[in-house]
XYZ file of C-alpha atoms in Angstrom:
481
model
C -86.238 2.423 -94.374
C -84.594 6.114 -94.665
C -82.154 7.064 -96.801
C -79.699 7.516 -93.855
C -80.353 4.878 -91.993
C -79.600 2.449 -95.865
C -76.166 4.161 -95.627
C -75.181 3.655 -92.022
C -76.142 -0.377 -92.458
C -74.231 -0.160 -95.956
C -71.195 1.101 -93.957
C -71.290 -1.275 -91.065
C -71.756 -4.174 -93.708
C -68.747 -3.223 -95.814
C -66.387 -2.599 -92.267
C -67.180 -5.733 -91.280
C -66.471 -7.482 -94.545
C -63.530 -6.114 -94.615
C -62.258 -6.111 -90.760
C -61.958 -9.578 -89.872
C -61.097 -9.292 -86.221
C -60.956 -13.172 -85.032
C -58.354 -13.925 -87.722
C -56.370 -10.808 -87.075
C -56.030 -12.187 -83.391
C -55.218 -15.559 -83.992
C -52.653 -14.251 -85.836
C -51.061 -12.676 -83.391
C -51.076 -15.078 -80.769
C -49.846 -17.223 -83.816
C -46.974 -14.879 -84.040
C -46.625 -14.355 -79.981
C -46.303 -18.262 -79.325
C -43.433 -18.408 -82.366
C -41.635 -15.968 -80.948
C -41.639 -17.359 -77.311
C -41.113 -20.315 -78.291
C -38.073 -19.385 -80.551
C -36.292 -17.106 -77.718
C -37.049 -19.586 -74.568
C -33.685 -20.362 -74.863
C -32.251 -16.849 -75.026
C -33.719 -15.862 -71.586
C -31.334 -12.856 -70.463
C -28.969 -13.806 -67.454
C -29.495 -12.202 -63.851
C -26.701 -10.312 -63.035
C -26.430 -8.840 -59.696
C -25.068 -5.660 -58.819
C -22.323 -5.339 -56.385
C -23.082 -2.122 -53.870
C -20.587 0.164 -53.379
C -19.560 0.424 -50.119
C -16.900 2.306 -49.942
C -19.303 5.250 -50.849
C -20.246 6.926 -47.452
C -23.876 7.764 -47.155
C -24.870 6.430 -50.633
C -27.741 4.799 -48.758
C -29.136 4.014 -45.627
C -31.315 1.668 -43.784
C -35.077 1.389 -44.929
C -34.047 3.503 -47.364
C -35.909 1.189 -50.098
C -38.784 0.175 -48.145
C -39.685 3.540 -47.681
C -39.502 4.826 -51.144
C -41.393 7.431 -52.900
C -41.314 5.545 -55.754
C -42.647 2.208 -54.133
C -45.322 3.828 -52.829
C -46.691 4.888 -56.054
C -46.410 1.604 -57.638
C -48.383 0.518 -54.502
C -51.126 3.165 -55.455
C -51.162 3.137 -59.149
C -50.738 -0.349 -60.249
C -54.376 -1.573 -60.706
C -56.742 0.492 -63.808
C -60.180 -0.294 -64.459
C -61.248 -4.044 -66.199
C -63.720 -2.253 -67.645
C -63.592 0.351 -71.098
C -65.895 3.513 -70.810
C -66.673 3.889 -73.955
C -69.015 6.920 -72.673
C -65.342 8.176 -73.387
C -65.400 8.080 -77.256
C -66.757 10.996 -78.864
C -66.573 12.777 -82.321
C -66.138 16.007 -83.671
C -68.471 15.704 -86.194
C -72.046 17.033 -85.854
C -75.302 16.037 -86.656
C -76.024 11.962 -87.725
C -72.508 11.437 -89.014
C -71.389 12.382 -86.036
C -73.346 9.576 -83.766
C -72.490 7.177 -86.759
C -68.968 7.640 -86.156
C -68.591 7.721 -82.775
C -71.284 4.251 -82.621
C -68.894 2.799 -85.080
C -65.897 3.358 -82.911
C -67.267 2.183 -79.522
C -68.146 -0.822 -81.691
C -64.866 -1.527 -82.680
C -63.432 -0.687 -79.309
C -65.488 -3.114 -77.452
C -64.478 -5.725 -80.226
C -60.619 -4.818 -80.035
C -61.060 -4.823 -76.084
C -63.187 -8.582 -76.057
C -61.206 -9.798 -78.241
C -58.015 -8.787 -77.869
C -57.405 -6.523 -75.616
C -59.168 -7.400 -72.453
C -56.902 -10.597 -71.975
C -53.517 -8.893 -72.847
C -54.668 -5.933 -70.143
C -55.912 -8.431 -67.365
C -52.646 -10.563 -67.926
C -50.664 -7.665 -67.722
C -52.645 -6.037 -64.377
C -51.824 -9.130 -62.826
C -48.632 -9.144 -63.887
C -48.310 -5.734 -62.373
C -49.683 -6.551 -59.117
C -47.589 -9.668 -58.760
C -44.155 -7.440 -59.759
C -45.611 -4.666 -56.838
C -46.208 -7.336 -54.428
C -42.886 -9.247 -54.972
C -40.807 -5.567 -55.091
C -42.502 -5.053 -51.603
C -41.517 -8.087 -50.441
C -37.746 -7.691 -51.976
C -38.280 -4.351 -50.493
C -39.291 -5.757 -46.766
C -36.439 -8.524 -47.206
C -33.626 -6.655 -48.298
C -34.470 -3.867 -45.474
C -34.724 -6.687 -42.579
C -31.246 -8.602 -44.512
C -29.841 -4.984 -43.877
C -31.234 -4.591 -39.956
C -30.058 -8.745 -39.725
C -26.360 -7.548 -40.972
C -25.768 -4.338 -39.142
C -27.055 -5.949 -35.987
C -24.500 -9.320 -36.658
C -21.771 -6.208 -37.550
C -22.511 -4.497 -34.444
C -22.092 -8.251 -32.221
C -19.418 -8.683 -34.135
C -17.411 -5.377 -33.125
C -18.725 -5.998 -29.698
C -17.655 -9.529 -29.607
C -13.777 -8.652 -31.319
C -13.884 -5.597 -29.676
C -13.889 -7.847 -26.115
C -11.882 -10.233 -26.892
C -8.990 -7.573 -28.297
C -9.604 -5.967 -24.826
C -9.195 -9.480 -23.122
C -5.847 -10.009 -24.881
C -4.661 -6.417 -24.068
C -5.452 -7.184 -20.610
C -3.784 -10.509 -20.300
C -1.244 -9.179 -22.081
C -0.970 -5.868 -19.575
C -1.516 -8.888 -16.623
C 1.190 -10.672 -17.936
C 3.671 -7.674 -18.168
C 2.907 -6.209 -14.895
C 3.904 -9.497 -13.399
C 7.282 -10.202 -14.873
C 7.814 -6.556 -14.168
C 6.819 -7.469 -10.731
C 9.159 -10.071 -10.423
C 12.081 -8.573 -12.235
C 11.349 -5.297 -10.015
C 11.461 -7.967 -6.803
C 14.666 -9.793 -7.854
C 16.360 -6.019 -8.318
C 15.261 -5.471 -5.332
C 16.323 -8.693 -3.320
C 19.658 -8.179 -5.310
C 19.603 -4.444 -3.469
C 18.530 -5.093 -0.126
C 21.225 -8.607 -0.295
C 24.219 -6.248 -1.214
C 22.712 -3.681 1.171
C 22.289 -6.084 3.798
C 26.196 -7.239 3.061
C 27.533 -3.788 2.961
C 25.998 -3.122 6.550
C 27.314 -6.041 7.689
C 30.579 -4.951 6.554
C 30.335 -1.339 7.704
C 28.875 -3.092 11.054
C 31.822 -4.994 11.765
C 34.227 -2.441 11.165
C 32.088 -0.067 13.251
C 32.597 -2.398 16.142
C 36.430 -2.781 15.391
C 36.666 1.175 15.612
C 34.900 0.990 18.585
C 36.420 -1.647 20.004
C 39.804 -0.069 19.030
C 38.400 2.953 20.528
C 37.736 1.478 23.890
C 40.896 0.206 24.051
C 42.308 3.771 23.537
C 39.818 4.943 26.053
C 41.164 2.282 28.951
C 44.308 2.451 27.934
C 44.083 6.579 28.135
C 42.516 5.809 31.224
C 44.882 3.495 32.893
C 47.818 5.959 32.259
C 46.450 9.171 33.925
C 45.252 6.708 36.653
C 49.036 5.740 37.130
C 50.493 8.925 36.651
C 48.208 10.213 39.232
C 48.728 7.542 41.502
C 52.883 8.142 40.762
C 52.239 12.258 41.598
C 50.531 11.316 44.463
C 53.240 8.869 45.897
C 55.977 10.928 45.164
C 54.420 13.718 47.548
C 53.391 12.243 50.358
C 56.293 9.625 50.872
C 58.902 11.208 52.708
C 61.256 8.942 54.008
C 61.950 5.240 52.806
C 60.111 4.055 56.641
C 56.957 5.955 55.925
C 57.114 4.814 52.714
C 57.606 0.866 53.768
C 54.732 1.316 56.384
C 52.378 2.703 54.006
C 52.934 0.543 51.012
C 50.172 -2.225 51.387
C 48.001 0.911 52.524
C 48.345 2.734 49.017
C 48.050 -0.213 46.980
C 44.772 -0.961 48.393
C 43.357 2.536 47.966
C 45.038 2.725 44.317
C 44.203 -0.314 43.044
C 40.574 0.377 42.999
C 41.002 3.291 41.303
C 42.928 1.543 38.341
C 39.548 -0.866 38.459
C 37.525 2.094 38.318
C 39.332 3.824 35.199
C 40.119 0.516 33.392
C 36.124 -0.697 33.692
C 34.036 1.821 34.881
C 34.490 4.976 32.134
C 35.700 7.742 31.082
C 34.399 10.818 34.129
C 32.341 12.512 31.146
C 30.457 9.141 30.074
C 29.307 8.440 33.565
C 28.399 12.199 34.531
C 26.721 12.024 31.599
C 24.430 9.189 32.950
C 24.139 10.505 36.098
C 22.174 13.715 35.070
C 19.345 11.764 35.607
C 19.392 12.140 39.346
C 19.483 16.134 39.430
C 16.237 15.836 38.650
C 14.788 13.375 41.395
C 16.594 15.804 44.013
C 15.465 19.495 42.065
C 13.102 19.874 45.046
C 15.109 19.005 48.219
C 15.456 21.633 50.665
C 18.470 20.441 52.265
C 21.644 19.354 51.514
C 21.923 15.695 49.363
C 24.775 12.899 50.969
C 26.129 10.888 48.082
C 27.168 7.884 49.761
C 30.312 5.831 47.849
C 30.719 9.510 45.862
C 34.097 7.936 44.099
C 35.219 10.376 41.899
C 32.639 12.640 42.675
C 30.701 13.224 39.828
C 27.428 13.125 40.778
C 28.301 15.534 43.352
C 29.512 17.931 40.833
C 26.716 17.370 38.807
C 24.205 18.283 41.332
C 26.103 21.340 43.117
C 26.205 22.516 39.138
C 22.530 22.452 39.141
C 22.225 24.369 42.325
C 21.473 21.681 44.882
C 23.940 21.721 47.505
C 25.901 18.389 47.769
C 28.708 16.511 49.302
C 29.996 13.072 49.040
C 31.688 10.559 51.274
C 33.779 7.256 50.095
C 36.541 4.920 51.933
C 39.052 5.000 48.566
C 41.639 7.178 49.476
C 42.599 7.495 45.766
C 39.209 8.227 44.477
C 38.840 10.740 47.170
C 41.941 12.800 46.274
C 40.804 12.039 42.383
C 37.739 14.123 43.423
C 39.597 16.386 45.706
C 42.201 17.374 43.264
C 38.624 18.962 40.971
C 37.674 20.767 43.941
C 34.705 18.612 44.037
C 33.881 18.143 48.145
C 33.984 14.240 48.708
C 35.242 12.986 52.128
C 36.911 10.370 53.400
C 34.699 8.231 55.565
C 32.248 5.220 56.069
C 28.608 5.948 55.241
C 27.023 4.192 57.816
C 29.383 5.783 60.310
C 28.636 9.159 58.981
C 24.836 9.056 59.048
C 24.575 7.891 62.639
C 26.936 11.414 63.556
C 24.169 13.601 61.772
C 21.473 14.859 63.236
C 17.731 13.431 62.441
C 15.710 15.015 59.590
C 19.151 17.314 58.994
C 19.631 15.968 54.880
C 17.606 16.635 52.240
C 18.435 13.539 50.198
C 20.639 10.407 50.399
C 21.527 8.432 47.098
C 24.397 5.337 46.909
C 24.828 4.757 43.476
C 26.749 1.125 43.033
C 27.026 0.711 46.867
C 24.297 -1.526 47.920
C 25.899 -4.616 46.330
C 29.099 -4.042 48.441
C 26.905 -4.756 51.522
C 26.014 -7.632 53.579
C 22.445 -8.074 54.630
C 22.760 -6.486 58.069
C 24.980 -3.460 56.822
C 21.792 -2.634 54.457
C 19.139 -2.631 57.392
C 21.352 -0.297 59.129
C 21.418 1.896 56.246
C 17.827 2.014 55.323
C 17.380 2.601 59.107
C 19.017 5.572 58.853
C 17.942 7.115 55.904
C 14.424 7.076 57.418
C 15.957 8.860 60.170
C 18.136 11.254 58.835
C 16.480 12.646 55.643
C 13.640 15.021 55.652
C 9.849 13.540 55.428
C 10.012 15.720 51.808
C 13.764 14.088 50.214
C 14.454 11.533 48.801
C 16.425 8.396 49.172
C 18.110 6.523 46.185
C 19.568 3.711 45.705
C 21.029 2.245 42.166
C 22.740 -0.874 41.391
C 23.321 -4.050 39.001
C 20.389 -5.405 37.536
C 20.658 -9.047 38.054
C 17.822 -10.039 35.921
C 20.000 -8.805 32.845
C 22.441 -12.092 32.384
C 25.418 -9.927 30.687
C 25.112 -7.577 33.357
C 25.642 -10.253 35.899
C 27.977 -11.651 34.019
C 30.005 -8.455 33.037
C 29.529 -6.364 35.378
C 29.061 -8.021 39.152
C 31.297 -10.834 38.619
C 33.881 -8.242 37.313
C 34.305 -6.580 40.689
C 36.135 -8.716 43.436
C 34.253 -6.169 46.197
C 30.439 -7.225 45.288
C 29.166 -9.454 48.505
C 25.824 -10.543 46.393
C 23.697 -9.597 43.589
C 20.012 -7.793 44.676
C 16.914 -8.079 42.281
C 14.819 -5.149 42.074
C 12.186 -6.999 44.274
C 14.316 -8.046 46.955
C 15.851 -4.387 46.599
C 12.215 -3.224 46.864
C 11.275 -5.499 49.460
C 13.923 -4.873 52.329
C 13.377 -1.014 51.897
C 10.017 -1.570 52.275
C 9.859 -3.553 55.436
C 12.584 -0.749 57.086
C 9.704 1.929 56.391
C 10.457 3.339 53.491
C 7.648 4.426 51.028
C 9.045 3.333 47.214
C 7.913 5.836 45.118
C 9.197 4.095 41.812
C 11.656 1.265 40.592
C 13.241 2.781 36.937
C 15.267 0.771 34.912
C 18.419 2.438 33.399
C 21.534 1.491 31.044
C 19.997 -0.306 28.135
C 22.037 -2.210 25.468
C 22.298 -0.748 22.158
C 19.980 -2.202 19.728
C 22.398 -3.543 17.541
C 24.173 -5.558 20.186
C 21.073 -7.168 20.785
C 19.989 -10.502 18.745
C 18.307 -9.416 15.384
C 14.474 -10.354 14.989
C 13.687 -12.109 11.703
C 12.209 -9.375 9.292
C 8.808 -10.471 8.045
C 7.715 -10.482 4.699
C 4.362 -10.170 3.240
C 5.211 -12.531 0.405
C 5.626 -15.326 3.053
C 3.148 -18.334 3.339
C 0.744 -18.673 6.174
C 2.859 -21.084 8.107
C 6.479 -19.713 7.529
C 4.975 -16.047 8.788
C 3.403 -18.134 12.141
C 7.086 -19.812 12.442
C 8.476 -16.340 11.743
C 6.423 -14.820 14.581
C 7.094 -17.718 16.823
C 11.145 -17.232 16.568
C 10.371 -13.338 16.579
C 8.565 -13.534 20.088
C 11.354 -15.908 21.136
C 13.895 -13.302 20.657
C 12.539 -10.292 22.146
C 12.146 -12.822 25.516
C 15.965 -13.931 24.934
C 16.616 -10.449 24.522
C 15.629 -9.236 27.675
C 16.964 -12.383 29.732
C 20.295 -11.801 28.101
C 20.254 -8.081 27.279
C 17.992 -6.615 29.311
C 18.968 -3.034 31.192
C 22.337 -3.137 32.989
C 21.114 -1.330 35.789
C 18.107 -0.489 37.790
C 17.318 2.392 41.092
C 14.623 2.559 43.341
C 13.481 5.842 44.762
C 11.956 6.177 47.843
C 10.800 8.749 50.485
C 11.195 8.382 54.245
C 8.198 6.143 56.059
C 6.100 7.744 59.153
């Protein structure tokens, strides 16, 4: 044996008597068990921290899972279970050099066999559990955070509905007692509206009642004072005037009926303007048969058609006369037969027809086919019997009407004398408010009380025009071949 290789053994020998690794470890797992089992009691408490939420964008979502720092742990947690001692090396040159360095790798492998190898592969597990249970706090806390901001958004949703709900029941629920306080104002309105027409309406007809009664009254006087002016120049002696006194009050009398029933002059011209239009095309002159007061003569010589009329009142005649309006005294029947055929351009007999009996009106339709031009026209108006307050007002009022004539008997008789009727016009309606008042519908009304509303509605108009239908009616017609 060398000298050197004497001193190395001599060196190992005297490290190893005096290192005595086995007892050095079991003291310190000696040690490591007292103290564990001295402080198992005074295990520190887990504490949880409280987030901060009132800090805006302190964190966000995935914010943890996705962690630089997680990701290292995930990459660096595991070192090698083995030592390279290849790693140890000394300074020192030659033999003492390799000594050394032997030595150490010696004790290193003891240290890591004996104690350290454990402790290390304890503690790499330990590591890898702690990485694996931070990526699963990691993965649970992320998907508790998805979980809760998904249950905060159905949440909002879910309040956020039912506070719109509530707003709208609420709005519903508003709009319908505004509705219904907006309907009873206006019920309230249309109730003292409706009162205050009545009201006005009622004293409208008492002024015009009142004013009708002016009117005849008005009428009645200048009747008599005419009729007085009248008497006192043509009665010259107290004989003439006692042979002429059941004369006069025949002609006179009718002309009282006329200005206490009849109108005002204006009112019926007025109506009569009608006619100037039927004759605007005659080419010869128009007979106005039962002229009266001559109106429609004036009317029509005003318009440029050239006119006369002929009546059997002596005081409606000198009425006329006394305007300068040419109305003669005369029968119309009489009158036609002394004219020549085809020698008029028009014949009209306004209220006239009804004074005749059946045979007078063949004779007169007879004529009129005869004595008016194949271009005039022949008119005829009078009461419209199928109008029950003309029949009852009107006919019935005069003690001269022989009967009443419907527009299709009317139509009828001229007809089957040769006349061609042209048209049959209905004139003189009753003011609206006269007439009975329909029911006003409402759309608030039930099915059945708008049917019943209907019902009485259409009963009404029908009512209407048996009881107010228009007072009179004409028929125009042209002279047959």
């Amino acid at each position: 044996m060398t000298k050197g290789s004497a001193a190395s053994k001599n060196l190992e020998d005297k490290n190893s008597s005096q290192l005595d690794i086995k007892s050095i470890m079991e003291e310190i797992r000696k040690r490591i068990s007292e103290d564990v089992e001295a402080n198992k009691d005074k295990a520190p408490a887990f504490l949880p921290i409280q987030a901060d939420l009132s800090k805006e964008g302190n964190r966000k979502a995935g914010e943890l899972l996705y962690s630089e720092e997680l990701r290292h742990l995930n990459q660096n947690y595991l070192y090698p279970s083995r030592l390279n001692l290849d790693s140890i090396k000394s300074h020192r040159p030659g033999i003492l050099g390799k000594l050394i360095v032997k030595f150490k790798r010696k004790v290193v492998s003891i240290l890591w066999q004996n104690l350290l190898q454990d402790y290390f592969n304890a503690e790499r597990e330990y590591q890898a559990n702690l990485v694996r249970f931070l990526n699963d706090v990691s993965k649970y806390v992320d998907e508790r955070d998805a979980a809760g901001f998904w249950q905060l958004v159905h949440k909002v949703d879910v309040d956020t509905s039912k506070a719109l709900e509530r707003v709208e029941q609420i709005s519903d629920s508003q709009t319908a007692e505004l509705r219904v306080t907006e309907k009873r104002i206006f019920d309230e309105i249309n109730k003292n509206i409706a009162e205050l027409s009545n009201r006005i309406g009622q004293l409208a007809a008492k002024v015009g009642s009142q004013e009708a009664e002016l009117e005849t009254l008005d009428s009645v006087a200048r009747g008599l004072e005419g009729i007085v002016n009248r008497m006192g120049k043509n009665i010259s002696s107290e004989v003439a005037s006692q042979l002429d006194s059941d004369q006069q009050a025949k002609d006179y009398s009718y002309v009282l009926l006329e200005n206490r029933f009849r109108g005002k002059e204006e009112a019926i011209a007025e109506r009569q303007k009608f006619y100037s239009g039927v004759f605007k095309n005659s080419t010869g002159t128009v007979l106005d048969i039962g002229a009266g007061r001559g109106e429609l003569v004036n009317i029509l010589n005003q318009d440029g058609i050239n006119s006369y009329g002929i009546d059997l009142d002596k005081g409606m005649i000198e009425v006329a006369n006394e305007k300068k309006i040419d109305v003669r005294f005369g029968d119309g029947l009489a009158h036609l037969r002394s004219l020549a055929d085809n020698s008029l351009g028009g014949v009209i007999a306004l209220q006239v027809v009804e004074h005749l009996t059946r045979k007078q009106l063949e004779n007169l339709f007879e004529l009129c086919r005869q004595k008016v031009t194949k271009d005039g026209k022949i008119v005829f108006e009078t009461i419209n019997p199928k109008s029950i307050l003309a029949l009852s007002s009107n006919y019935f009022r005069d003690p001269t009407h022989i009967w009443p004539l419907h527009p299709d008997t009317l139509k009828h008789s001229m007809t089957l004398a040769g006349l061609n009727v042209i048209e049959v016009k209905y004139l003189s309606p009753v003011p609206v408010e006269a007439q009975l008042q329909e029911i006003k519908y409402d759309a608030g009304m039930t099915p059945k009380w708008g049917e019943l509303v209907k019902l009485i509605n259409n009963n009404i108009v029908q009512l209407n025009e048996l009881l107010y239908g228009f007072q009179d009616y004409c028929i125009i017609a042209e002279p047959g071949e």
